[in-house]
Coordinates of C-alpha atoms and ligand atoms in Angstrom, one line a residue:
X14 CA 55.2 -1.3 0.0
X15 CA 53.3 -3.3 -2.9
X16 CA 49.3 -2.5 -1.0
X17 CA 47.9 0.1 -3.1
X18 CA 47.0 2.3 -0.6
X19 CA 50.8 3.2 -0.3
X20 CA 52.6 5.8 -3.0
X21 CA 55.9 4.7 -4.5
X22 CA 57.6 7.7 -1.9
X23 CA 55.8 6.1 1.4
X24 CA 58.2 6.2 4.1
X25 CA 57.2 5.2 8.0
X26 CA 58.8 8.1 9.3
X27 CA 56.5 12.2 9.9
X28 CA 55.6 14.0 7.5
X29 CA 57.4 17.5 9.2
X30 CA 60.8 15.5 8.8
X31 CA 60.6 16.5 5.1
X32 CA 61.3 20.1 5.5
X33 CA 62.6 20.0 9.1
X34 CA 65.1 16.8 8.7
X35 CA 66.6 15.5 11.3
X36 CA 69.9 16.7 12.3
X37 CA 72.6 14.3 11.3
X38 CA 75.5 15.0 13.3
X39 CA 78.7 13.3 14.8
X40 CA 78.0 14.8 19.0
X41 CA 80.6 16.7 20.2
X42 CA 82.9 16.0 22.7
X43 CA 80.5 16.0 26.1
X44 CA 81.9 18.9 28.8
X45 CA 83.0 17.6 32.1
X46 CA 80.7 20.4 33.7
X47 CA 78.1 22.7 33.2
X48 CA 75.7 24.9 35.5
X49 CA 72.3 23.2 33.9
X50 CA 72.3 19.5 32.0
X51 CA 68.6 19.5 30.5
X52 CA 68.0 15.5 29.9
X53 CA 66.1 15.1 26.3
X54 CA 65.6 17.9 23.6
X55 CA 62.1 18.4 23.0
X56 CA 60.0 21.9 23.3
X57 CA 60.4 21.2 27.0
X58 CA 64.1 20.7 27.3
X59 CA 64.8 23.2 24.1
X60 CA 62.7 26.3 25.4
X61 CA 63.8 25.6 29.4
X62 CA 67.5 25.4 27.7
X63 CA 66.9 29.2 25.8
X64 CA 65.7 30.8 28.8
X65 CA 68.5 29.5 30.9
X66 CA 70.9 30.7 28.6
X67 CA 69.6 33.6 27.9
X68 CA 69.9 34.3 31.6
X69 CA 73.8 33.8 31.7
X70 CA 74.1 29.8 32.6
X71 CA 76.0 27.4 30.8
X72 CA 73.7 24.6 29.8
X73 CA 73.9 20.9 28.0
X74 CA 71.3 19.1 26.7
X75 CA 71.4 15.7 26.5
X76 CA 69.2 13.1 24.0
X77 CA 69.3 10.1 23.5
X78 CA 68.6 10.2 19.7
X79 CA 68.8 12.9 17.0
X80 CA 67.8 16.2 18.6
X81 CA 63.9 16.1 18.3
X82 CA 63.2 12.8 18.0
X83 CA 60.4 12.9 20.6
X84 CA 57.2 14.1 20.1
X85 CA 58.0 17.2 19.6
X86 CA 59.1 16.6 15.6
X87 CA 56.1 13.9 15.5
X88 CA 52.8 15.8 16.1
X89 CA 49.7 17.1 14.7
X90 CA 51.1 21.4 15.4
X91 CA 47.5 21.8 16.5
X92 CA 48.1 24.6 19.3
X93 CA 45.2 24.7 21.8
X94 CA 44.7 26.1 24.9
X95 CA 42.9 22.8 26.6
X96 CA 44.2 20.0 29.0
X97 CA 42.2 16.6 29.8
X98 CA 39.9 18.1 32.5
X99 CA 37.2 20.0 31.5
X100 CA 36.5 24.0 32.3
X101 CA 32.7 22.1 33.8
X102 CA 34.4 19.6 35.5
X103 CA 37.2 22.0 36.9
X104 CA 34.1 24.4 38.1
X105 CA 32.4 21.4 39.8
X106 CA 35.7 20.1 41.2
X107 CA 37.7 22.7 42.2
X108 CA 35.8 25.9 42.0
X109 CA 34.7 28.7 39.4
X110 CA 38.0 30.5 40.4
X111 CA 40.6 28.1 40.6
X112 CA 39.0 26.7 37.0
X113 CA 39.0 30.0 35.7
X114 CA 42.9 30.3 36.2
X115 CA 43.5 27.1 35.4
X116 CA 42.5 27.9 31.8
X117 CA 44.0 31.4 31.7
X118 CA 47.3 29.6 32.4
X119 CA 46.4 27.6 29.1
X120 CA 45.8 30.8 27.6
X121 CA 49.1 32.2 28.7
X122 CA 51.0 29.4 27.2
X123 CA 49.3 29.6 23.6
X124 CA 50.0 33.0 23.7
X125 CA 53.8 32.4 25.1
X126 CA 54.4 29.8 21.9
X127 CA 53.1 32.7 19.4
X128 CA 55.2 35.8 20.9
X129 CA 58.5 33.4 21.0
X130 CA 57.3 32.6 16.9
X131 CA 57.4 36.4 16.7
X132 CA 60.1 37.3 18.8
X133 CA 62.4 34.6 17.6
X134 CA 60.7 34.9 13.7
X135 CA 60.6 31.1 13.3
X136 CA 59.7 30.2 10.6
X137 CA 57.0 27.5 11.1
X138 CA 53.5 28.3 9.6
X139 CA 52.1 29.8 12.9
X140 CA 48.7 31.0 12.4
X141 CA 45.5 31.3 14.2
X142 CA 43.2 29.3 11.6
X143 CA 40.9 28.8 14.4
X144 CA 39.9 24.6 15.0
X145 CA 36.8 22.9 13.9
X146 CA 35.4 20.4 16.2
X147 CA 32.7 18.4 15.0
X148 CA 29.9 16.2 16.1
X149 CA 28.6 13.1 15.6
X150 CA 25.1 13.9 17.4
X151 CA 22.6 16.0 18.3
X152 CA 23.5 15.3 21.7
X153 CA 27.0 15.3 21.2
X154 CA 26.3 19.2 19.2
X155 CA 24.1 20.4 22.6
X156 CA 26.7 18.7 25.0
X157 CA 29.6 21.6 22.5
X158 CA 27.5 24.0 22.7
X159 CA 27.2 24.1 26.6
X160 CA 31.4 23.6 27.1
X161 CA 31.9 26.7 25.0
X162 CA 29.5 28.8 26.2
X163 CA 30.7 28.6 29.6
X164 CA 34.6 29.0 28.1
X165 CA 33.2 32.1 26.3
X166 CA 30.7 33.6 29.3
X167 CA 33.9 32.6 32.1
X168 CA 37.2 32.8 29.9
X169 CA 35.6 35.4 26.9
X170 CA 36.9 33.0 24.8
X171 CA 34.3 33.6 21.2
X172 CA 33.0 30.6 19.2
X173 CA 30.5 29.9 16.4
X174 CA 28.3 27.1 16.3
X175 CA 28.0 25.6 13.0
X176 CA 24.8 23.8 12.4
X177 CA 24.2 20.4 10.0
X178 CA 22.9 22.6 7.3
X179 CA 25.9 25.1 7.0
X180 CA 28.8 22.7 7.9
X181 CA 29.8 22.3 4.1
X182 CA 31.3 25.8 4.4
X183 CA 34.3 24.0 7.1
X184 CA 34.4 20.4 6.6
X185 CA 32.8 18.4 2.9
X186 CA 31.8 15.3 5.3
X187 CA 28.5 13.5 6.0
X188 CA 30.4 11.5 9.0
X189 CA 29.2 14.6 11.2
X190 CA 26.2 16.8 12.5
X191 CA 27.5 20.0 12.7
X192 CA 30.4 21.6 14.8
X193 CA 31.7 24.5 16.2
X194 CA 34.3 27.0 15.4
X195 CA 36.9 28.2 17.9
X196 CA 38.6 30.6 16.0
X197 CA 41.3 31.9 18.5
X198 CA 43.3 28.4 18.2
X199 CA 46.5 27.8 16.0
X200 CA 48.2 25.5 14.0
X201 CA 52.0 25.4 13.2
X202 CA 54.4 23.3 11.3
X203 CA 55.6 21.6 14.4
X204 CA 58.9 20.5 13.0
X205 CA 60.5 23.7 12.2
X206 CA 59.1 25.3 15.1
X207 CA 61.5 22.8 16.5
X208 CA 63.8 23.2 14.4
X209 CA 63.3 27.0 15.4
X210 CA 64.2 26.4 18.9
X211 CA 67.0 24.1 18.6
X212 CA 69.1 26.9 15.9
X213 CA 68.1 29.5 18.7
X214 CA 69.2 27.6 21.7
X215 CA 72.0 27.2 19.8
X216 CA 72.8 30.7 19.2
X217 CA 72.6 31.4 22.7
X218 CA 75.6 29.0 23.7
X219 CA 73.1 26.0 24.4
X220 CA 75.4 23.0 23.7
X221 CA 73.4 20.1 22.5
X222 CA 74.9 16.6 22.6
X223 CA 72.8 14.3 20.6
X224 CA 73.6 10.4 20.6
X225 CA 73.5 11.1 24.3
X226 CA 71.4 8.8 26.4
X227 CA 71.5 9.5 30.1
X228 CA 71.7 6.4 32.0
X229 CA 71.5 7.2 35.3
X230 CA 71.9 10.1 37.7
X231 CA 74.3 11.0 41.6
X232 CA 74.0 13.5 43.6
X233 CA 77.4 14.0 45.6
X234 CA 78.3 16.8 48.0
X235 CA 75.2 18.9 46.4
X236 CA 76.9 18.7 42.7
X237 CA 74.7 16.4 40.2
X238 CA 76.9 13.7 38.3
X239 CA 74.9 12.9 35.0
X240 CA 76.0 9.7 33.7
X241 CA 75.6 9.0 30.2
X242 CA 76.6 6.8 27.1
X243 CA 79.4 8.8 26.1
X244 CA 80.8 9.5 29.9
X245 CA 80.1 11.8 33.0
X246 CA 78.6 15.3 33.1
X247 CA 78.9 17.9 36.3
X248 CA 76.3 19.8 36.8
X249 CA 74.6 21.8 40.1
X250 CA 71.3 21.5 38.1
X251 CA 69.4 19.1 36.6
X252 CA 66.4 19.1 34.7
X253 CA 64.3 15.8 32.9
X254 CA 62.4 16.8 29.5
X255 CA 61.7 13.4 28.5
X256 CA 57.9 13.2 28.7
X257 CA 56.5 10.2 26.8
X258 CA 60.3 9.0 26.4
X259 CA 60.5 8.5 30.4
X260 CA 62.5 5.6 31.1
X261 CA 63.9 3.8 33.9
X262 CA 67.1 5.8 34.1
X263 CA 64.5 8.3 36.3
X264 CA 62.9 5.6 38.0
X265 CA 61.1 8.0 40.2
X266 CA 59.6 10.0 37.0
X267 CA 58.8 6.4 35.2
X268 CA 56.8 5.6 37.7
X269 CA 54.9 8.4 37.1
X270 CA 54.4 8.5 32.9
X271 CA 52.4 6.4 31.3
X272 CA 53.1 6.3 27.4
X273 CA 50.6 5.7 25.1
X274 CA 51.4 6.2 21.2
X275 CA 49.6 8.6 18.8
X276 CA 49.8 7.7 15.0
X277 CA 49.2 10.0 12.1
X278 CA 49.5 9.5 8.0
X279 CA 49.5 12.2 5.5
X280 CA 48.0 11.3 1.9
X281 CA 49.6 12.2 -1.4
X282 CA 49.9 15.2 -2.7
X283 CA 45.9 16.8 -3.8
X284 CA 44.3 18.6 -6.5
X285 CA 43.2 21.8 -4.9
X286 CA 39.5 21.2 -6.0
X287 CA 40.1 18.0 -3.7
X288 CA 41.5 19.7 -0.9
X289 CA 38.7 22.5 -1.1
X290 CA 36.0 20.0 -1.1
X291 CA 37.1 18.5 2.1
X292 CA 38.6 21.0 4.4
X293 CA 37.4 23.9 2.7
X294 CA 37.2 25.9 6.6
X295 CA 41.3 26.1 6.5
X296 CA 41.4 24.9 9.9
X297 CA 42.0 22.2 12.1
X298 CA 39.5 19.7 13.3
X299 CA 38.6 17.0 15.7
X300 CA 35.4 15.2 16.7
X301 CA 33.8 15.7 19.9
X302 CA 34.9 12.4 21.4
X303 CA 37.7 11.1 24.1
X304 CA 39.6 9.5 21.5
X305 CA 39.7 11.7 18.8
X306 CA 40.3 12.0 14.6
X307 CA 42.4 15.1 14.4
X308 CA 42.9 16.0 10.8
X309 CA 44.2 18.9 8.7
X310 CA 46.1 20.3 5.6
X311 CA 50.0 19.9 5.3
X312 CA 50.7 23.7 5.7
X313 CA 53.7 23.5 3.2
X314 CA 52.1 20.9 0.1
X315 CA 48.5 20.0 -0.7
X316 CA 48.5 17.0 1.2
X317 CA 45.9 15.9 4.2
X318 CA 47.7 14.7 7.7
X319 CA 45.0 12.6 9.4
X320 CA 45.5 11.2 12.8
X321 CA 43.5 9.2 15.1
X322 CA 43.9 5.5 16.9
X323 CA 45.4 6.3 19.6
X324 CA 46.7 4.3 22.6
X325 CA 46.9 1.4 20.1
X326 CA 49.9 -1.1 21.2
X327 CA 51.7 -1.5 17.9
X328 CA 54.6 -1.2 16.5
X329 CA 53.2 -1.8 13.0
X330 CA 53.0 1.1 10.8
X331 CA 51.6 -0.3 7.9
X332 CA 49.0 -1.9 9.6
X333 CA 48.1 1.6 10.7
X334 CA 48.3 3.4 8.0
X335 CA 45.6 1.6 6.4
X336 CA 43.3 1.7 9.6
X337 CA 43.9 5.3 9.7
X338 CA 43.5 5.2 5.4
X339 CA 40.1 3.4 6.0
X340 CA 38.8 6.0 8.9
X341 CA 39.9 8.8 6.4
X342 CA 37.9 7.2 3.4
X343 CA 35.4 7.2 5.9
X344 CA 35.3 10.4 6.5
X345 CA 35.7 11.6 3.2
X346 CA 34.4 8.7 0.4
X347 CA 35.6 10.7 -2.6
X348 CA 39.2 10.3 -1.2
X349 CA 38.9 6.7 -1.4
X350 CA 42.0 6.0 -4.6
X351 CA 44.2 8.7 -3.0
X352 CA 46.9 7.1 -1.6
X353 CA 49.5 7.5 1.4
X354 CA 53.3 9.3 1.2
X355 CA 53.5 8.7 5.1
X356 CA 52.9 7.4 8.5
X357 CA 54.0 7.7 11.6
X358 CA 53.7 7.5 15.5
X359 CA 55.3 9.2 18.5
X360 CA 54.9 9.0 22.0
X361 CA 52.8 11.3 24.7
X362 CA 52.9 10.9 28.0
X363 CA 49.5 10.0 30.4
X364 CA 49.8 11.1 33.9
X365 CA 47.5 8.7 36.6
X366 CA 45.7 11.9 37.5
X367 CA 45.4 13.6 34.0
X368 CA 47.4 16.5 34.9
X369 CA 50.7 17.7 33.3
X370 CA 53.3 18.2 36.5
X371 CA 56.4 20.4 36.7
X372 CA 58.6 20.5 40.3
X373 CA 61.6 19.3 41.9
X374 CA 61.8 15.7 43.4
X375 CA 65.2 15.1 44.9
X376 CA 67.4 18.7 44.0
X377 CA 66.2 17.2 40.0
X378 CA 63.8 19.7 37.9
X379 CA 61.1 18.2 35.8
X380 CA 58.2 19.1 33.6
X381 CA 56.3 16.3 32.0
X382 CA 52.9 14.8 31.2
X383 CA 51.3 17.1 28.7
X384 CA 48.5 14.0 27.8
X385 CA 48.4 14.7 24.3
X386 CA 49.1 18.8 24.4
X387 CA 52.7 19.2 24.9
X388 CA 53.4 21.8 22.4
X389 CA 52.7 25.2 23.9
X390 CA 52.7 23.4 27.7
X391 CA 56.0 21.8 26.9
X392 CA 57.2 25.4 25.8
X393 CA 55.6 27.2 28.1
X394 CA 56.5 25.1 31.3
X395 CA 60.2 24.1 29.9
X396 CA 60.2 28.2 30.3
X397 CA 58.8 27.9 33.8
X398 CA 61.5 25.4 35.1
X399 CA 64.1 27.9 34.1
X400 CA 62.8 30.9 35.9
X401 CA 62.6 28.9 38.6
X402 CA 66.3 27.9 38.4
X403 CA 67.6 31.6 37.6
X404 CA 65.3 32.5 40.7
X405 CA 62.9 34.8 38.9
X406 CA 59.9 36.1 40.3
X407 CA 58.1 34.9 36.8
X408 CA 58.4 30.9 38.0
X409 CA 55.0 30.6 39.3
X410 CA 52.7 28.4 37.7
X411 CA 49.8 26.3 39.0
X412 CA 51.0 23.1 37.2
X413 CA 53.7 22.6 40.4
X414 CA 51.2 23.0 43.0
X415 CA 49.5 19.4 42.7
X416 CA 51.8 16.3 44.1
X417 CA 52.9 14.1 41.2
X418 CA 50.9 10.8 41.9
X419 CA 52.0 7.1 41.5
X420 CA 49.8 4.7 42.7
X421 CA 50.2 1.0 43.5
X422 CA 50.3 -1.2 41.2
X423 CA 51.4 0.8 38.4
X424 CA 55.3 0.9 38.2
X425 CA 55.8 2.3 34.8
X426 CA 55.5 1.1 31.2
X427 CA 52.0 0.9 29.3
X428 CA 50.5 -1.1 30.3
X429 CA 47.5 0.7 31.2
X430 CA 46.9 1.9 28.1
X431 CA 44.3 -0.5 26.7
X432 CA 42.2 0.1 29.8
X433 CA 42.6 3.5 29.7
X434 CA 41.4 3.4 26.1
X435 CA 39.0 0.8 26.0
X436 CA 36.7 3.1 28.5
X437 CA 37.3 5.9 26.8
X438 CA 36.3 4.1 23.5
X439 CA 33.1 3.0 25.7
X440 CA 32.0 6.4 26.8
X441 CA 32.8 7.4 22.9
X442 CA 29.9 5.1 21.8
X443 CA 27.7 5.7 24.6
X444 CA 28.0 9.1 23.3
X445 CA 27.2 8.4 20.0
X446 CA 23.5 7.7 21.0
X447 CA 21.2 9.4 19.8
Ligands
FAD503 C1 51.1 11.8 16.9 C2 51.1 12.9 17.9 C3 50.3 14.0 17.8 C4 50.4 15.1 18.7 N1 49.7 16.2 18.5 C5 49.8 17.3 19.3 C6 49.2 18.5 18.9 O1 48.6 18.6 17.9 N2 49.3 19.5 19.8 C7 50.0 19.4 21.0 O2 50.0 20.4 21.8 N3 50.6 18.3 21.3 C8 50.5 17.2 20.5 N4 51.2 16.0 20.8 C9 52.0 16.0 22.0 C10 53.3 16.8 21.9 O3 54.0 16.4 20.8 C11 54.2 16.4 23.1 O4 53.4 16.6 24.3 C12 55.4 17.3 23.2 O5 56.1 17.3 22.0 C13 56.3 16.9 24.4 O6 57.5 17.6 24.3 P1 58.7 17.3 25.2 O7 59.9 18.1 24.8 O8 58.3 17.3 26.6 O9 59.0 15.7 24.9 P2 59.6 15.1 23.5 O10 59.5 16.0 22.4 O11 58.9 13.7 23.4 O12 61.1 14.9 23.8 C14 61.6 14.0 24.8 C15 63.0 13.6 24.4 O13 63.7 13.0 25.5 C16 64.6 12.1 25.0 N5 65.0 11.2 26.0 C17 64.3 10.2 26.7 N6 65.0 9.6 27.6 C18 66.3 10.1 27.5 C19 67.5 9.8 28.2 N7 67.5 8.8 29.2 N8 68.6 10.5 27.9 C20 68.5 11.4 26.9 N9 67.4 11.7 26.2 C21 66.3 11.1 26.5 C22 63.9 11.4 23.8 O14 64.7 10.8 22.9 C23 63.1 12.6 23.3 O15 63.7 13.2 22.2 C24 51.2 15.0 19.9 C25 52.0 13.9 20.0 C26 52.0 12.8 19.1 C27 52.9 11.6 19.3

């Protein structure tokens, strides 16, 4: 790339791909049969495919690509416990109760993703560094303050508000007005927690077929025929992991996702003094908006990921690396020469009512439409799909009691996206009023 803004070792591919690269393989010969073919081999499909194995069934997992070449090598690794509705809105909506469990469920997920960590010892920067959000407002810093003290008075979840005056101590930018600490959230290095999962699914028998793309699906005389690019695949169950990588193979699941990209860069390699002046809180941090900045050190080399633009329809990584490089300079003027070693995008997966889903439509498994917070839902439910195929008694989860909507006219694709985003972006600056 000759635009300064690019270092000589800029490559258009994540960031995590350095220490977790992606495994180049030649796929083994596909089985005729098996008792589980998990379709794409993400932290859904991976962690569905460990528990299943673990409980004595013979599994495949088939994908498309390299193993991990979803979203689940591609992210930020911030590990939350949220989802796109609100704890206040699920109050209003659906009752204290109901809202209250809701969010416990989040809770059980996050803390799911860190006992596998343990369990497993993956190797993949786990730690509870606690997230930074900041604000842009003083309405935007009293609208914060209300959300988390109603997740700490209902949930007991703790937080710290961080005025104006103090927030040099987390963040070394004027772009906000104070923020707030959550300081039982994680971060992770989300590449070799995959990476993780994969060697352990692995080691349990999990046979994963890379190069694999499933191109359509039979059911005859109650026995699942999984047809693919490489030939046929028997199987009695069936489960799709493909989130943001629905496509129309599963017509009935592509009507229901609606992609939308994230992007992310990460700069050139920082003095610490640099690193300390901007992100001196160790954390992670977003912005108190709908369409969020997300930003926070490399955990394994001085560098700054930075994310942010998301939903935009492009294919055009350059061009996005210096949108993203101007937003960061924004945010940080003094970072203004330091240059970019990558950027990258991935894709999520948008549901029409905001909800991730897992169930059973037609004798097929799924669990899908995480909306931007796939990695400890993607594990955790991935998890839930299997106990529900070894009939456990530990299957239950609230995310399969809602109906999976489509709605006229939406048919799949994205479409929708610059809709979506362009009101979000509207209630974004709305919000920015003082
Ligand atoms: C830039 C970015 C930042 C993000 N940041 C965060 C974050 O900080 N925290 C968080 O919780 N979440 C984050 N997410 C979301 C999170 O990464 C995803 O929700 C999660 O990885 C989904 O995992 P998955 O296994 O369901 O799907 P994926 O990891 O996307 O895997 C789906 C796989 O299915 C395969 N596939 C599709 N169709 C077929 C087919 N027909 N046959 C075979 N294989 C197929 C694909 O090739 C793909 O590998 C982010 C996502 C992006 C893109």
């Amino acid at each position: 790339m000759s635009d300064p803004i690019f270092a000589e070792d800029f490559r258009a591919e994540p960031w995590w791909w350095h220490a977790a690269p992606r495994p180049e393989e030649t796929p083994a010969p596909l089985p005729a049969e098996t008792d589980v073919a998990v379709v794409g081999s993400g932290y859904t499909g991976l962690s569905c495919a460990l528990t299943l194995a673990r409980g004595g069934r013979d599994v495949a997992v088939l994908e498309a690509d390299t193993p991990g070449f979803g979203a689940s090598s591609r992210n930020a690794g911030f590990v939350g416990k949220v989802c796109k509705h609100g704890l206040g809105e699920l109050v209003d909506t659906l009752g204290e109760a109901k809202a209250v469990a809701v969010y416990r469920e989040l809770g059980a997920a996050w803390d799911y993703v860190a006992e596998l960590v343990e369990h497993e010892q993956i190797a993949c920067y786990f730690t509870r560094c606690g997230r930074f959000v900041a604000t842009a407002t003083a309405k935007q810093y009293e609208a914060l303050a209300r959300d988390l003290e109603l997740k700490e008075r209902l949930l007991g979840e703790p937080f710290e508000m961080v005025p104006h005056a103090e927030q040099r101590r987390e963040i070394g930018s004027q772009r906000f007005r104070g923020g707030a600490i959550m300081p039982s959230l994680g971060s992770i290095h989300p590449g070799l927690y995959h990476l993780g999962l994969l060697e352990r699914a692995r080691n349990a028998g999990v046979g994963i077929f890379g190069s694999t793309r499933v191109t359509g699906i039979r059911r005859e005389r109650g026995v699942f025929e999984v047809h693919t690019a490489r030939g046929a695949v028997r199987a009695r169950d069936v489960v799709i992991a493909t989130n943001g990588y629905t496509g129309r193979a599963t017509p009935w699941h592509y009507r229901r996702i609606v992609p939308f990209r994230g992007f992310m860069v990460a700069t050139e390699t920082l003095s610490t003094e640099q690193l300390e002046r901007a992100l001196p809180g160790h954390r992670t941090y977003h912005d108190y908006v709908n369409n969020i900045d997300f930003l926070r050190r490399a955990p394994d080399e001085p560098r700054i990921l930075f994310g942010g633009l998301t939903g935009t329809m492009t294919d055009d990584l350059a061009l996005m690396g210096r949108r993203l490089h101007a937003r960061l300079v924004a945010t940080f003027p003094e970072l203004e020469g330091v240059r970019l070693s990558r950027a990258w995008s991935g894709y999520c997966a948008g549901t029409l009512d905001l909800w991730p889903h897992l169930g059973v439509e037609d004798g097929i498994h799924y669990a899908m439409g995480y909306c931007y917070a796939g990695l400890p839902m993607g594990t955790w439910l991935g998890h839930k799909v299997a106990a529900r195929i070894l009939e456990r008694n530990d299957g239950h989860t609230l995310f399969a009691e809602r109906p999976f909507p489509a709605r006229f006219p939406f048919r799949g694709g994205s479409w929708p996206v610059p809709l979506a985003m362009a009101w979000y972006n509207f209630q974004d600056r709305l919000s920015m009023r003082e």
